[in-house]
């Protein structure tokens, strides 16, 4: 998208993107940037944590990206954290504040936050999985009195790939958040835990009947999280996952995201394990 386009345009159509203004770009790691996008339009104001938008760069294409900011902190804009992996994300990384980006959505079913109230919350994001879960974590922290314990177990490949480092430091400081971070490979100066995310589980004792688990990350990671949590006696309906599958339309029309009878874009991307355990190997 060229910088000469100045006109922000919006639509409430599910199929036509609104052109929205990028107001800030923050380089988080060598691969990820955090984009702040203005959203002074009602249809984007009330997203739920866990929902995603289809983000497009004109002439290049579009990709589904989770909304990473929480509705409780919307402030006239929303944030997306984008890893540069291919055509669209590469083009997005070339954009600057003042550029326009196409946005459709928000789409999908978000987390049922109302049902989580009164429960202990255990978040287990792996790598880029923190991007969607950050929306829910901050939503919970902004309504802190209505939840029990808040436990965050976060794993990344190495210390330089940790996302949202400033927020991790803030959560670490809080005495009402139990944060444990691990990396697969240490780097010089790293004093924290080394090992995959499941090496953090023995550190926390959970009340199985009163805990909601929320996880997101690569399949190899969330499968281990699932096994551990089921092993601790957490009910299948209290374990929630945000799944990433290849998507195109985002609105249940093209079938790209279909897994058996489920359309990930519409029925998800957020599911309880009870809802999708029948997918077995496909999960
Ligand atoms: C609900 C949802 C939420 C998401 N949230 C985020 C987010 O918050 N941040 C984020 O960075 N990403 C997110 N993603 C992932 C993102 O949408 C994908 O990485 C997307 O493919 C990027 O588009 P691209 O054009 O840049 O990359 P692509 O060009 O599509 O390439 C992406 C990767 O897939 C490989 N690839 C491309 N085509 C194929 C193919 N046909 N078969 C196999 N491999 C192929 C490429 O080599 C590359 O490694 C999300 C995805 C979903 C479904
Ligand atoms: S992405 Fe088209 S049906 Fe889900």
mmCIF file of C-alpha atoms and ligand atoms in Angstrom:
data_model
loop_
_atom_site.group_PDB
_atom_site.id
_atom_site.type_symbol
_atom_site.label_atom_id
_atom_site.label_comp_id
_atom_site.label_asym_id
_atom_site.label_seq_id
_atom_site.Cartn_x
_atom_site.Cartn_y
_atom_site.Cartn_z
ATOM 1 C CA UNK A 1 0.000 0.000 0.000
ATOM 2 C CA UNK A 2 1.476 3.334 -0.991
ATOM 3 C CA UNK A 3 1.941 6.141 1.459
ATOM 4 C CA UNK A 4 0.238 8.560 -0.945
ATOM 5 C CA UNK A 5 -3.156 7.047 -0.046
ATOM 6 C CA UNK A 6 -4.444 9.270 2.729
ATOM 7 C CA UNK A 7 -8.117 8.390 2.870
ATOM 8 C CA UNK A 8 -9.250 6.123 5.658
ATOM 9 C CA UNK A 9 -12.368 4.252 4.528
ATOM 10 C CA UNK A 10 -14.594 1.882 6.460
ATOM 11 C CA UNK A 11 -17.291 -0.622 5.711
ATOM 12 C CA UNK A 12 -19.363 -2.960 7.811
ATOM 13 C CA UNK A 13 -19.237 -5.640 5.095
ATOM 14 C CA UNK A 14 -17.618 -8.954 6.022
ATOM 15 C CA UNK A 15 -16.083 -9.128 2.553
ATOM 16 C CA UNK A 16 -14.701 -5.644 1.885
ATOM 17 C CA UNK A 17 -11.787 -4.435 3.986
ATOM 18 C CA UNK A 18 -11.864 -1.102 5.770
ATOM 19 C CA UNK A 19 -8.754 0.954 5.174
ATOM 20 C CA UNK A 20 -7.408 1.883 8.599
ATOM 21 C CA UNK A 21 -4.482 3.991 9.687
ATOM 22 C CA UNK A 22 -1.399 2.518 11.304
ATOM 23 C CA UNK A 23 -0.502 4.858 14.149
ATOM 24 C CA UNK A 24 2.504 3.044 15.611
ATOM 25 C CA UNK A 25 4.912 0.252 14.700
ATOM 26 C CA UNK A 26 7.120 -1.272 17.390
ATOM 27 C CA UNK A 27 9.828 -3.806 16.577
ATOM 28 C CA UNK A 28 9.558 -6.420 19.316
ATOM 29 C CA UNK A 29 12.074 -9.004 18.093
ATOM 30 C CA UNK A 30 13.949 -9.731 14.866
ATOM 31 C CA UNK A 31 10.779 -11.421 13.532
ATOM 32 C CA UNK A 32 7.823 -9.723 15.205
ATOM 33 C CA UNK A 33 6.412 -6.216 15.049
ATOM 34 C CA UNK A 34 3.527 -4.786 17.040
ATOM 35 C CA UNK A 35 1.201 -2.574 14.982
ATOM 36 C CA UNK A 36 -1.215 -0.093 16.511
ATOM 37 C CA UNK A 37 -4.160 0.505 14.192
ATOM 38 C CA UNK A 38 -6.707 3.193 14.690
ATOM 39 C CA UNK A 39 -10.245 1.908 15.213
ATOM 40 C CA UNK A 40 -12.479 4.855 15.758
ATOM 41 C CA UNK A 41 -15.296 2.871 14.132
ATOM 42 C CA UNK A 42 -18.027 1.071 16.051
ATOM 43 C CA UNK A 43 -17.850 -2.323 14.318
ATOM 44 C CA UNK A 44 -14.287 -2.873 15.553
ATOM 45 C CA UNK A 45 -14.800 -1.472 19.016
ATOM 46 C CA UNK A 46 -16.259 -4.471 20.775
ATOM 47 C CA UNK A 47 -14.086 -7.430 19.843
ATOM 48 C CA UNK A 48 -13.699 -10.301 22.273
ATOM 49 C CA UNK A 49 -10.292 -11.615 23.374
ATOM 50 C CA UNK A 50 -9.445 -14.500 21.026
ATOM 51 C CA UNK A 51 -11.010 -12.989 17.912
ATOM 52 C CA UNK A 52 -8.965 -12.237 14.812
ATOM 53 C CA UNK A 53 -9.008 -9.848 11.864
ATOM 54 C CA UNK A 54 -8.136 -10.452 8.212
ATOM 55 C CA UNK A 55 -5.376 -7.949 7.491
ATOM 56 C CA UNK A 56 -4.537 -7.015 3.900
ATOM 57 C CA UNK A 57 -1.964 -5.084 1.977
ATOM 58 C CA UNK A 58 -3.351 -3.933 -1.374
ATOM 59 C CA UNK A 59 -1.958 -5.826 -4.339
ATOM 60 C CA UNK A 60 -0.330 -8.410 -2.067
ATOM 61 C CA UNK A 61 -2.993 -10.364 -0.171
ATOM 62 C CA UNK A 62 -4.476 -10.885 3.248
ATOM 63 C CA UNK A 63 -3.778 -12.987 6.318
ATOM 64 C CA UNK A 64 -5.664 -13.771 9.536
ATOM 65 C CA UNK A 65 -4.055 -12.106 12.551
ATOM 66 C CA UNK A 66 -5.244 -12.197 16.163
ATOM 67 C CA UNK A 67 -6.159 -9.024 17.962
ATOM 68 C CA UNK A 68 -3.537 -8.769 20.653
ATOM 69 C CA UNK A 69 -4.825 -5.808 22.630
ATOM 70 C CA UNK A 70 -7.634 -6.239 25.115
ATOM 71 C CA UNK A 71 -11.059 -4.618 24.708
ATOM 72 C CA UNK A 72 -10.609 -3.149 28.205
ATOM 73 C CA UNK A 73 -7.719 -1.025 26.858
ATOM 74 C CA UNK A 74 -9.089 -0.207 23.411
ATOM 75 C CA UNK A 75 -8.536 3.564 23.609
ATOM 76 C CA UNK A 76 -9.529 4.170 19.984
ATOM 77 C CA UNK A 77 -7.083 1.665 18.553
ATOM 78 C CA UNK A 78 -6.204 -2.023 18.556
ATOM 79 C CA UNK A 79 -2.913 -3.908 18.314
ATOM 80 C CA UNK A 80 -1.724 -6.858 16.271
ATOM 81 C CA UNK A 81 1.581 -8.654 16.697
ATOM 82 C CA UNK A 82 2.834 -9.905 13.340
ATOM 83 C CA UNK A 83 5.573 -12.451 12.717
ATOM 84 C CA UNK A 84 7.261 -11.997 9.347
ATOM 85 C CA UNK A 85 6.940 -15.419 7.713
ATOM 86 C CA UNK A 86 5.641 -14.979 4.166
ATOM 87 C CA UNK A 87 4.186 -12.740 1.493
ATOM 88 C CA UNK A 88 1.584 -10.715 3.405
ATOM 89 C CA UNK A 89 3.443 -10.474 6.690
ATOM 90 C CA UNK A 90 6.595 -9.373 4.835
ATOM 91 C CA UNK A 91 4.617 -6.593 3.153
ATOM 92 C CA UNK A 92 3.080 -5.624 6.507
ATOM 93 C CA UNK A 93 6.520 -5.362 8.069
ATOM 94 C CA UNK A 94 7.451 -2.833 5.371
ATOM 95 C CA UNK A 95 4.651 -0.457 6.483
ATOM 96 C CA UNK A 96 5.183 2.543 8.744
ATOM 97 C CA UNK A 97 3.022 4.778 10.927
ATOM 98 C CA UNK A 98 0.860 6.869 8.589
ATOM 99 C CA UNK A 99 0.338 3.984 6.146
ATOM 100 C CA UNK A 100 -3.038 2.364 5.610
ATOM 101 C CA UNK A 101 -3.867 -1.276 6.024
ATOM 102 C CA UNK A 102 -6.975 -3.252 5.000
ATOM 103 C CA UNK A 103 -8.904 -4.850 7.854
ATOM 104 C CA UNK A 104 -11.927 -7.183 7.813
ATOM 105 C CA UNK A 105 -13.521 -8.424 10.986
ATOM 106 C CA UNK A 106 -13.311 -9.010 13.862
ATOM 107 C CA UNK A 107 -14.110 -12.666 13.148
ATOM 108 C CA UNK A 108 -14.495 -15.891 15.031
ATOM 109 C CA UNK A 109 -15.641 -16.846 18.460
ATOM 110 C CA UNK A 110 -13.635 -15.328 21.278
ATOM 111 C CA UNK A 111 -13.096 -16.644 24.800
ATOM 112 C CA UNK A 112 -16.246 -16.828 26.961
ATOM 113 C CA UNK A 113 -14.790 -14.448 29.545
ATOM 114 C CA UNK A 114 -18.067 -14.285 31.495
ATOM 115 C CA UNK A 115 -17.864 -18.034 32.182
ATOM 116 C CA UNK A 116 -14.313 -17.680 33.504
ATOM 117 C CA UNK A 117 -15.219 -15.184 36.239
ATOM 118 C CA UNK A 118 -14.615 -16.470 39.769
ATOM 119 C CA UNK A 119 -12.143 -19.113 38.540
ATOM 120 C CA UNK A 120 -8.369 -19.445 38.798
ATOM 121 C CA UNK A 121 -6.842 -18.715 35.377
ATOM 122 C CA UNK A 122 -3.819 -20.617 34.104
ATOM 123 C CA UNK A 123 -2.426 -19.262 30.826
ATOM 124 C CA UNK A 124 0.091 -21.374 28.912
ATOM 125 C CA UNK A 125 1.172 -19.561 25.738
ATOM 126 C CA UNK A 126 4.071 -20.809 23.632
ATOM 127 C CA UNK A 127 6.005 -18.393 21.390
ATOM 128 C CA UNK A 128 3.690 -16.290 19.234
ATOM 129 C CA UNK A 129 0.767 -17.829 21.148
ATOM 130 C CA UNK A 130 1.201 -15.004 23.644
ATOM 131 C CA UNK A 131 -0.149 -12.559 21.019
ATOM 132 C CA UNK A 132 -3.804 -13.707 21.234
ATOM 133 C CA UNK A 133 -3.611 -14.685 24.913
ATOM 134 C CA UNK A 134 -2.298 -11.223 25.884
ATOM 135 C CA UNK A 135 -5.710 -9.845 24.927
ATOM 136 C CA UNK A 136 -7.406 -12.156 27.432
ATOM 137 C CA UNK A 137 -4.694 -11.807 30.098
ATOM 138 C CA UNK A 138 -5.039 -8.012 30.163
ATOM 139 C CA UNK A 139 -8.834 -8.266 30.093
ATOM 140 C CA UNK A 140 -8.627 -10.462 33.212
ATOM 141 C CA UNK A 141 -6.059 -8.201 34.907
ATOM 142 C CA UNK A 142 -8.297 -5.175 34.288
ATOM 143 C CA UNK A 143 -11.109 -6.992 36.109
ATOM 144 C CA UNK A 144 -8.773 -8.573 38.632
ATOM 145 C CA UNK A 145 -11.172 -8.781 41.599
ATOM 146 C CA UNK A 146 -13.524 -11.043 39.670
ATOM 147 C CA UNK A 147 -10.957 -13.808 39.155
ATOM 148 C CA UNK A 148 -9.007 -16.146 41.423
ATOM 149 C CA UNK A 149 -5.323 -16.825 40.891
ATOM 150 C CA UNK A 150 -3.699 -15.671 37.660
ATOM 151 C CA UNK A 151 -0.879 -18.005 36.614
ATOM 152 C CA UNK A 152 1.082 -17.410 33.403
ATOM 153 C CA UNK A 153 3.488 -20.065 32.109
ATOM 154 C CA UNK A 154 5.213 -18.720 29.011
ATOM 155 C CA UNK A 155 7.729 -20.528 26.842
ATOM 156 C CA UNK A 156 9.815 -19.249 23.922
ATOM 157 C CA UNK A 157 12.638 -20.698 21.878
ATOM 158 C CA UNK A 158 15.271 -18.349 23.324
ATOM 159 C CA UNK A 159 15.395 -15.115 25.366
ATOM 160 C CA UNK A 160 15.594 -12.842 22.308
ATOM 161 C CA UNK A 161 12.322 -14.302 21.019
ATOM 162 C CA UNK A 162 10.341 -13.466 24.161
ATOM 163 C CA UNK A 163 7.449 -11.195 23.200
ATOM 164 C CA UNK A 164 5.980 -8.277 25.176
ATOM 165 C CA UNK A 165 9.047 -8.066 27.425
ATOM 166 C CA UNK A 166 7.871 -4.847 29.127
ATOM 167 C CA UNK A 167 4.564 -6.468 30.039
ATOM 168 C CA UNK A 168 6.316 -9.619 31.242
ATOM 169 C CA UNK A 169 8.348 -7.366 33.576
ATOM 170 C CA UNK A 170 5.140 -5.692 34.828
ATOM 171 C CA UNK A 171 3.431 -9.034 35.451
ATOM 172 C CA UNK A 172 6.545 -10.233 37.263
ATOM 173 C CA UNK A 173 6.305 -7.215 39.591
ATOM 174 C CA UNK A 174 2.670 -7.810 40.499
ATOM 175 C CA UNK A 175 1.977 -9.859 43.590
ATOM 176 C CA UNK A 176 -1.373 -11.019 42.192
ATOM 177 C CA UNK A 177 0.182 -12.678 39.129
ATOM 178 C CA UNK A 178 2.284 -15.870 39.190
ATOM 179 C CA UNK A 179 4.555 -15.623 36.158
ATOM 180 C CA UNK A 180 6.989 -18.356 35.134
ATOM 181 C CA UNK A 181 9.009 -18.041 31.936
ATOM 182 C CA UNK A 182 11.147 -20.630 30.214
ATOM 183 C CA UNK A 183 13.257 -20.813 27.068
ATOM 184 C CA UNK A 184 14.294 -23.864 25.063
ATOM 185 C CA UNK A 185 17.844 -22.536 24.663
ATOM 186 C CA UNK A 186 19.534 -20.078 27.017
ATOM 187 C CA UNK A 187 21.627 -17.141 25.821
ATOM 188 C CA UNK A 188 24.359 -15.291 27.672
ATOM 189 C CA UNK A 189 22.930 -13.535 30.729
ATOM 190 C CA UNK A 190 19.741 -15.630 30.934
ATOM 191 C CA UNK A 191 19.125 -16.602 34.565
ATOM 192 C CA UNK A 192 15.683 -18.114 34.161
ATOM 193 C CA UNK A 193 14.419 -21.615 33.499
ATOM 194 C CA UNK A 194 15.671 -23.591 30.503
ATOM 195 C CA UNK A 195 13.451 -26.304 29.049
ATOM 196 C CA UNK A 196 10.132 -26.723 27.311
ATOM 197 C CA UNK A 197 6.979 -25.229 28.813
ATOM 198 C CA UNK A 198 5.954 -28.429 30.571
ATOM 199 C CA UNK A 199 9.080 -28.148 32.794
ATOM 200 C CA UNK A 200 7.241 -25.251 34.476
ATOM 201 C CA UNK A 201 4.214 -27.280 35.491
ATOM 202 C CA UNK A 202 5.704 -28.878 38.630
ATOM 203 C CA UNK A 203 6.167 -25.320 39.996
ATOM 204 C CA UNK A 204 2.456 -24.652 40.257
ATOM 205 C CA UNK A 205 -0.114 -26.498 42.268
ATOM 206 C CA UNK A 206 -3.550 -25.998 40.775
ATOM 207 C CA UNK A 207 -7.008 -26.555 42.214
ATOM 208 C CA UNK A 208 -8.238 -28.823 39.449
ATOM 209 C CA UNK A 209 -11.947 -28.163 40.004
ATOM 210 C CA UNK A 210 -11.642 -24.390 39.982
ATOM 211 C CA UNK A 211 -9.068 -23.779 37.242
ATOM 212 C CA UNK A 212 -9.506 -22.643 33.655
ATOM 213 C CA UNK A 213 -6.525 -23.404 31.408
ATOM 214 C CA UNK A 214 -5.974 -21.347 28.266
ATOM 215 C CA UNK A 215 -3.267 -22.331 25.831
ATOM 216 C CA UNK A 216 -2.074 -21.310 22.377
ATOM 217 C CA UNK A 217 1.059 -22.211 20.463
ATOM 218 C CA UNK A 218 2.456 -24.761 18.045
ATOM 219 C CA UNK A 219 0.574 -28.105 18.011
ATOM 220 C CA UNK A 220 3.542 -30.014 19.434
ATOM 221 C CA UNK A 221 3.457 -27.676 22.434
ATOM 222 C CA UNK A 222 -0.282 -27.533 23.130
ATOM 223 C CA UNK A 223 -0.595 -31.311 22.874
ATOM 224 C CA UNK A 224 1.836 -31.635 25.806
ATOM 225 C CA UNK A 225 -0.011 -28.904 27.721
ATOM 226 C CA UNK A 226 -3.258 -30.820 27.151
ATOM 227 C CA UNK A 227 -1.774 -34.067 28.429
ATOM 228 C CA UNK A 228 -0.342 -32.388 31.532
ATOM 229 C CA UNK A 229 -3.543 -30.569 32.373
ATOM 230 C CA UNK A 230 -5.801 -33.565 31.835
ATOM 231 C CA UNK A 231 -3.329 -35.491 34.015
ATOM 232 C CA UNK A 232 -3.796 -32.903 36.771
ATOM 233 C CA UNK A 233 -7.515 -33.601 36.697
ATOM 234 C CA UNK A 234 -8.672 -30.430 34.947
ATOM 235 C CA UNK A 235 -12.044 -30.949 33.293
ATOM 236 C CA UNK A 236 -12.026 -31.111 29.458
ATOM 237 C CA UNK A 237 -14.544 -28.296 29.314
ATOM 238 C CA UNK A 238 -12.214 -26.047 31.341
ATOM 239 C CA UNK A 239 -9.240 -26.352 28.985
ATOM 240 C CA UNK A 240 -9.371 -23.793 26.182
ATOM 241 C CA UNK A 241 -7.245 -23.608 23.051
ATOM 242 C CA UNK A 242 -6.884 -21.050 20.308
ATOM 243 C CA UNK A 243 -6.195 -22.953 17.080
ATOM 244 C CA UNK A 244 -4.465 -21.682 13.967
ATOM 245 C CA UNK A 245 -5.457 -23.274 10.692
ATOM 246 C CA UNK A 246 -4.990 -22.037 7.136
ATOM 247 C CA UNK A 247 -7.771 -19.558 6.431
ATOM 248 C CA UNK A 248 -8.962 -17.506 3.490
ATOM 249 C CA UNK A 249 -12.403 -15.964 3.826
ATOM 250 C CA UNK A 250 -12.626 -15.924 7.628
ATOM 251 C CA UNK A 251 -16.412 -16.162 7.483
ATOM 252 C CA UNK A 252 -17.256 -19.834 6.909
ATOM 253 C CA UNK A 253 -17.598 -19.744 3.094
ATOM 254 C CA UNK A 254 -14.443 -21.147 1.488
ATOM 255 C CA UNK A 255 -13.778 -24.283 3.553
ATOM 256 C CA UNK A 256 -10.020 -23.685 3.826
ATOM 257 C CA UNK A 257 -10.066 -23.930 7.607
ATOM 258 C CA UNK A 258 -12.339 -26.951 7.851
ATOM 259 C CA UNK A 259 -11.454 -29.810 10.230
ATOM 260 C CA UNK A 260 -14.113 -32.524 9.929
ATOM 261 C CA UNK A 261 -17.389 -30.775 10.761
ATOM 262 C CA UNK A 262 -15.693 -27.712 12.240
ATOM 263 C CA UNK A 263 -14.963 -24.409 10.519
ATOM 264 C CA UNK A 264 -12.125 -22.991 12.588
ATOM 265 C CA UNK A 265 -12.784 -19.428 11.432
ATOM 266 C CA UNK A 266 -16.397 -19.373 12.615
ATOM 267 C CA UNK A 267 -16.768 -22.096 15.230
ATOM 268 C CA UNK A 268 -13.358 -21.081 16.665
ATOM 269 C CA UNK A 269 -10.536 -20.215 16.643
ATOM 270 C CA UNK A 270 -11.217 -20.644 20.356
ATOM 271 C CA UNK A 271 -12.458 -24.058 21.506
ATOM 272 C CA UNK A 272 -12.706 -25.978 24.727
ATOM 273 C CA UNK A 273 -10.967 -29.342 24.576
ATOM 274 C CA UNK A 274 -14.321 -31.015 25.213
ATOM 275 C CA UNK A 275 -15.611 -29.518 21.964
ATOM 276 C CA UNK A 276 -12.762 -30.732 19.748
ATOM 277 C CA UNK A 277 -11.311 -33.827 21.376
ATOM 278 C CA UNK A 278 -13.111 -35.971 18.773
ATOM 279 C CA UNK A 279 -10.742 -34.519 16.142
ATOM 280 C CA UNK A 280 -8.028 -36.797 17.559
ATOM 281 C CA UNK A 281 -4.954 -36.767 15.328
ATOM 282 C CA UNK A 282 -6.180 -33.725 13.375
ATOM 283 C CA UNK A 283 -5.932 -31.585 16.493
HETATM 284 C C1 LIG B 1 -6.892 -17.383 13.663
HETATM 285 C C2 LIG B 1 -5.452 -17.075 13.309
HETATM 286 C C3 LIG B 1 -4.775 -16.115 14.022
HETATM 287 C C4 LIG B 1 -3.460 -15.806 13.685
HETATM 288 N N1 LIG B 1 -2.816 -14.853 14.416
HETATM 289 C C5 LIG B 1 -1.571 -14.480 14.075
HETATM 290 C C6 LIG B 1 -0.920 -13.435 14.777
HETATM 291 O O1 LIG B 1 -1.441 -12.859 15.728
HETATM 292 N N2 LIG B 1 0.313 -13.079 14.353
HETATM 293 C C7 LIG B 1 0.943 -13.701 13.300
HETATM 294 O O2 LIG B 1 2.064 -13.315 12.957
HETATM 295 N N3 LIG B 1 0.365 -14.718 12.632
HETATM 296 C C8 LIG B 1 -0.890 -15.107 12.989
HETATM 297 N N4 LIG B 1 -1.499 -16.112 12.310
HETATM 298 C C9 LIG B 1 -0.747 -16.842 11.264
HETATM 299 C C10 LIG B 1 -0.751 -16.112 9.933
HETATM 300 O O3 LIG B 1 -2.064 -15.893 9.493
HETATM 301 C C11 LIG B 1 -0.019 -16.979 8.898
HETATM 302 O O4 LIG B 1 1.337 -17.108 9.273
HETATM 303 C C12 LIG B 1 -0.146 -16.456 7.485
HETATM 304 O O5 LIG B 1 0.089 -17.529 6.603
HETATM 305 C C13 LIG B 1 0.834 -15.366 7.141
HETATM 306 O O6 LIG B 1 0.626 -14.970 5.826
HETATM 307 P P1 LIG B 1 1.826 -14.706 4.808
HETATM 308 O O7 LIG B 1 1.236 -14.379 3.483
HETATM 309 O O8 LIG B 1 2.773 -13.703 5.379
HETATM 310 O O9 LIG B 1 2.603 -16.041 4.800
HETATM 311 P P2 LIG B 1 2.452 -17.227 3.724
HETATM 312 O O10 LIG B 1 3.002 -16.746 2.426
HETATM 313 O O11 LIG B 1 1.079 -17.758 3.773
HETATM 314 O O12 LIG B 1 3.484 -18.244 4.366
HETATM 315 C C14 LIG B 1 3.376 -18.639 5.746
HETATM 316 C C15 LIG B 1 4.206 -19.872 5.998
HETATM 317 O O13 LIG B 1 3.543 -20.985 5.445
HETATM 318 C C16 LIG B 1 4.341 -21.541 4.430
HETATM 319 N N5 LIG B 1 3.387 -21.828 3.369
HETATM 320 C C17 LIG B 1 2.859 -20.975 2.487
HETATM 321 N N6 LIG B 1 1.984 -21.606 1.668
HETATM 322 C C18 LIG B 1 1.952 -22.914 2.083
HETATM 323 C C19 LIG B 1 1.224 -24.078 1.686
HETATM 324 N N7 LIG B 1 0.356 -24.051 0.677
HETATM 325 N N8 LIG B 1 1.423 -25.229 2.381
HETATM 326 C C20 LIG B 1 2.296 -25.283 3.389
HETATM 327 N N9 LIG B 1 3.020 -24.211 3.805
HETATM 328 C C21 LIG B 1 2.854 -23.052 3.173
HETATM 329 C C22 LIG B 1 5.383 -20.507 4.092
HETATM 330 O O14 LIG B 1 6.590 -21.108 3.656
HETATM 331 C C23 LIG B 1 5.580 -19.801 5.416
HETATM 332 O O15 LIG B 1 6.442 -20.511 6.255
HETATM 333 C C24 LIG B 1 -2.812 -16.476 12.616
HETATM 334 C C25 LIG B 1 -3.499 -17.441 11.902
HETATM 335 C C26 LIG B 1 -4.808 -17.750 12.236
HETATM 336 C C27 LIG B 1 -5.544 -18.775 11.468
HETATM 337 S S1 LIG B 2 -11.531 -19.528 6.246
HETATM 338 FE FE1 LIG B 2 -13.069 -19.802 4.759
HETATM 339 S S2 LIG B 2 -14.401 -21.210 5.718
HETATM 340 FE FE2 LIG B 2 -12.976 -20.735 7.292
#
